[in-house]
Structures are given as structure tokens and as C-alpha cells.
XYZ file of C-alpha atoms in Angstrom:
161
model
C 174.638 67.711 53.875
C 173.774 64.400 55.434
C 175.265 62.727 58.525
C 178.050 61.095 56.475
C 179.111 64.467 55.060
C 179.111 65.884 58.594
C 181.333 63.008 59.779
C 183.721 63.605 56.879
C 183.946 67.312 57.689
C 184.433 66.635 61.416
C 187.226 64.144 60.753
C 188.991 66.422 58.282
C 188.802 69.311 60.764
C 190.437 67.287 63.526
C 192.707 65.074 61.401
C 193.574 67.101 58.315
C 196.325 64.678 57.288
C 194.150 61.565 57.423
C 194.531 59.382 54.354
C 191.538 58.963 52.083
C 191.607 55.234 52.829
C 191.418 55.832 56.603
C 188.740 58.491 56.156
C 186.641 56.137 54.021
C 187.048 53.412 56.634
C 185.960 55.680 59.487
C 182.819 56.844 57.664
C 182.123 53.376 56.267
C 182.290 54.223 52.573
C 184.335 52.892 49.697
C 187.407 54.983 48.910
C 185.937 56.154 45.592
C 182.604 57.201 47.161
C 184.429 58.962 49.998
C 186.699 60.779 47.539
C 183.669 61.871 45.510
C 181.983 63.253 48.634
C 185.126 65.132 49.677
C 185.393 66.678 46.202
C 181.714 67.674 46.319
C 182.234 69.298 49.741
C 185.225 71.196 48.338
C 183.352 72.264 45.185
C 180.394 73.458 47.276
C 182.747 75.593 49.370
C 181.977 73.726 52.577
C 185.616 72.637 52.771
C 187.504 75.802 51.857
C 191.070 74.566 52.267
C 193.600 72.679 54.336
C 196.367 74.054 56.522
C 198.660 73.263 59.425
C 198.017 74.679 62.894
C 201.270 76.422 63.830
C 202.653 77.705 67.128
C 203.019 81.463 66.465
C 205.521 81.969 69.303
C 207.796 79.260 67.881
C 207.961 81.285 64.652
C 208.787 84.520 66.482
C 205.255 85.903 66.750
C 204.807 85.666 70.510
C 202.904 88.943 70.849
C 199.238 89.122 69.878
C 196.942 92.123 69.803
C 193.227 92.511 69.225
C 192.766 95.773 67.393
C 189.404 97.490 67.178
C 189.021 99.866 64.230
C 186.354 102.489 63.632
C 186.052 103.935 60.149
C 185.361 107.580 59.374
C 182.971 106.878 56.496
C 180.957 103.897 55.216
C 182.480 104.181 51.744
C 185.920 103.243 53.068
C 185.056 99.589 53.713
C 186.256 98.125 50.405
C 189.505 100.086 50.426
C 190.069 99.272 54.116
C 189.479 95.539 53.517
C 191.980 95.516 50.646
C 194.603 97.343 52.709
C 194.166 94.916 55.631
C 194.649 91.953 53.301
C 198.071 93.331 52.332
C 199.414 93.345 55.918
C 201.000 89.950 56.723
C 200.783 90.527 60.495
C 196.988 90.789 60.228
C 196.032 87.133 60.612
C 192.286 87.614 60.985
C 189.767 90.426 60.649
C 186.019 90.633 61.058
C 183.601 93.383 60.066
C 181.242 94.050 62.970
C 177.796 95.607 63.380
C 177.846 98.950 65.175
C 181.016 100.354 66.685
C 183.764 99.454 66.439
C 183.581 98.543 62.769
C 186.298 95.865 62.833
C 187.950 93.364 65.122
C 191.445 92.630 63.829
C 193.878 90.032 65.157
C 197.490 91.119 64.744
C 200.668 89.197 65.562
C 204.181 90.553 66.054
C 207.434 89.612 67.753
C 206.991 91.936 70.735
C 205.556 95.258 71.886
C 208.173 97.435 70.103
C 207.510 95.557 66.833
C 203.778 96.095 67.222
C 204.322 99.771 68.021
C 206.338 100.202 64.804
C 203.620 98.448 62.782
C 200.935 100.555 64.457
C 202.732 103.847 63.826
C 203.968 103.130 60.306
C 201.066 101.138 58.837
C 197.936 100.664 60.919
C 197.125 104.291 61.745
C 197.508 105.126 58.052
C 194.922 102.609 56.823
C 192.322 104.224 54.543
C 189.257 105.625 56.261
C 190.424 105.032 59.843
C 188.837 107.313 62.427
C 190.109 105.462 65.476
C 192.049 102.390 66.632
C 192.030 100.742 70.032
C 194.471 97.930 70.877
C 194.097 95.234 73.507
C 197.023 92.939 74.276
C 196.173 89.234 74.468
C 197.422 87.796 77.782
C 196.563 84.164 77.164
C 194.645 82.074 74.679
C 192.024 80.471 76.919
C 190.472 78.351 74.146
C 192.565 77.519 71.098
C 190.890 77.615 67.682
C 189.041 74.336 67.314
C 186.884 72.488 64.814
C 183.232 73.398 64.420
C 180.797 71.062 66.194
C 179.785 68.001 64.148
C 176.085 68.374 64.884
C 174.031 71.182 63.371
C 173.088 74.022 65.728
C 170.030 73.353 67.821
C 166.999 75.406 67.083
C 166.085 77.773 69.877
C 162.399 77.499 70.725
C 160.384 80.641 70.089
C 159.436 82.644 73.155
C 155.742 83.002 73.845
C 154.357 86.446 72.985
C 154.017 88.870 75.888
C 150.433 89.685 76.938
């Protein structure tokens, strides 16, 4: 990826509905060259999709929980992942090193709705040894685009004597 590709990605992250003509203008390319670069970024998997950022509360999902899951056995990971993917209220999940094994973001209408989901679905997920829920009070930093610049390299520390 060169600096033009990085500009294209940054613009598409912040202005997903930008027209190809406006995008080409902002990165100083012809429309055809810009379109080719966007397609290449999509094909390479750098741009994985496009979607709208939606207010969850406006759609009735005003209650958010971070759920930490610990599995009972390592072999349960694949089955657990597949089961999580089938739960619409699970909007994000990450496999972690150490314990807990997963951080799962769950949305629901309210506490009673979450409790029903927890008792009827979540505690019955395959391989679960333990679950721990934390209610989100406030989103301090909303999901945002990745930085345009590549990460800075951290200088190596000198060896201890």
C-alpha cells in the first residue's frame, strides 16, 4: 500500500458514501485509476465491506453488555465460535490470550431482555465453563476509523547489563 491507497482507505472509512468522482478528486487520480485502486483494495481484503453506522438505542437496543467467557476445554473453540455467530444480539466477539477466553459485546433492549438471553442461550453455549457480564454505562469513544498513517515503530530497548 502506498500513500494514495492509504488516503483512499482513510476517506472511505470516514465518508463511506463518497462518490467515486469525489474520491478520485480528493486523492488526485482519474476516476478510472481510482476505481481500479478501490477494486484492488477490496480484492486484497484491505477493504472488507461497507456499512452504515447506526444508533443502537434508536433501534431498541439501548442496553449493552460486555460478556467475558471462559471455556472448559480448548477443543470447544470452533463449536463455540459457530454458536456465537448464530446469536443476532452478539455484535462483536474476540478470542483472547489467557483467561477469559473471549470478550463478547452483546446488545439487548434492557436488563430483563439480557437476562432472558443469558439464561436461555448464553449459559448453554458449547464448552462454556464460566461467564461474567459487565454492563456498559457509557461509550466514551465511539468506534472510529483506523489512523491513516502506519503504526510507528517502537525503538528497541537497550539490553540490560
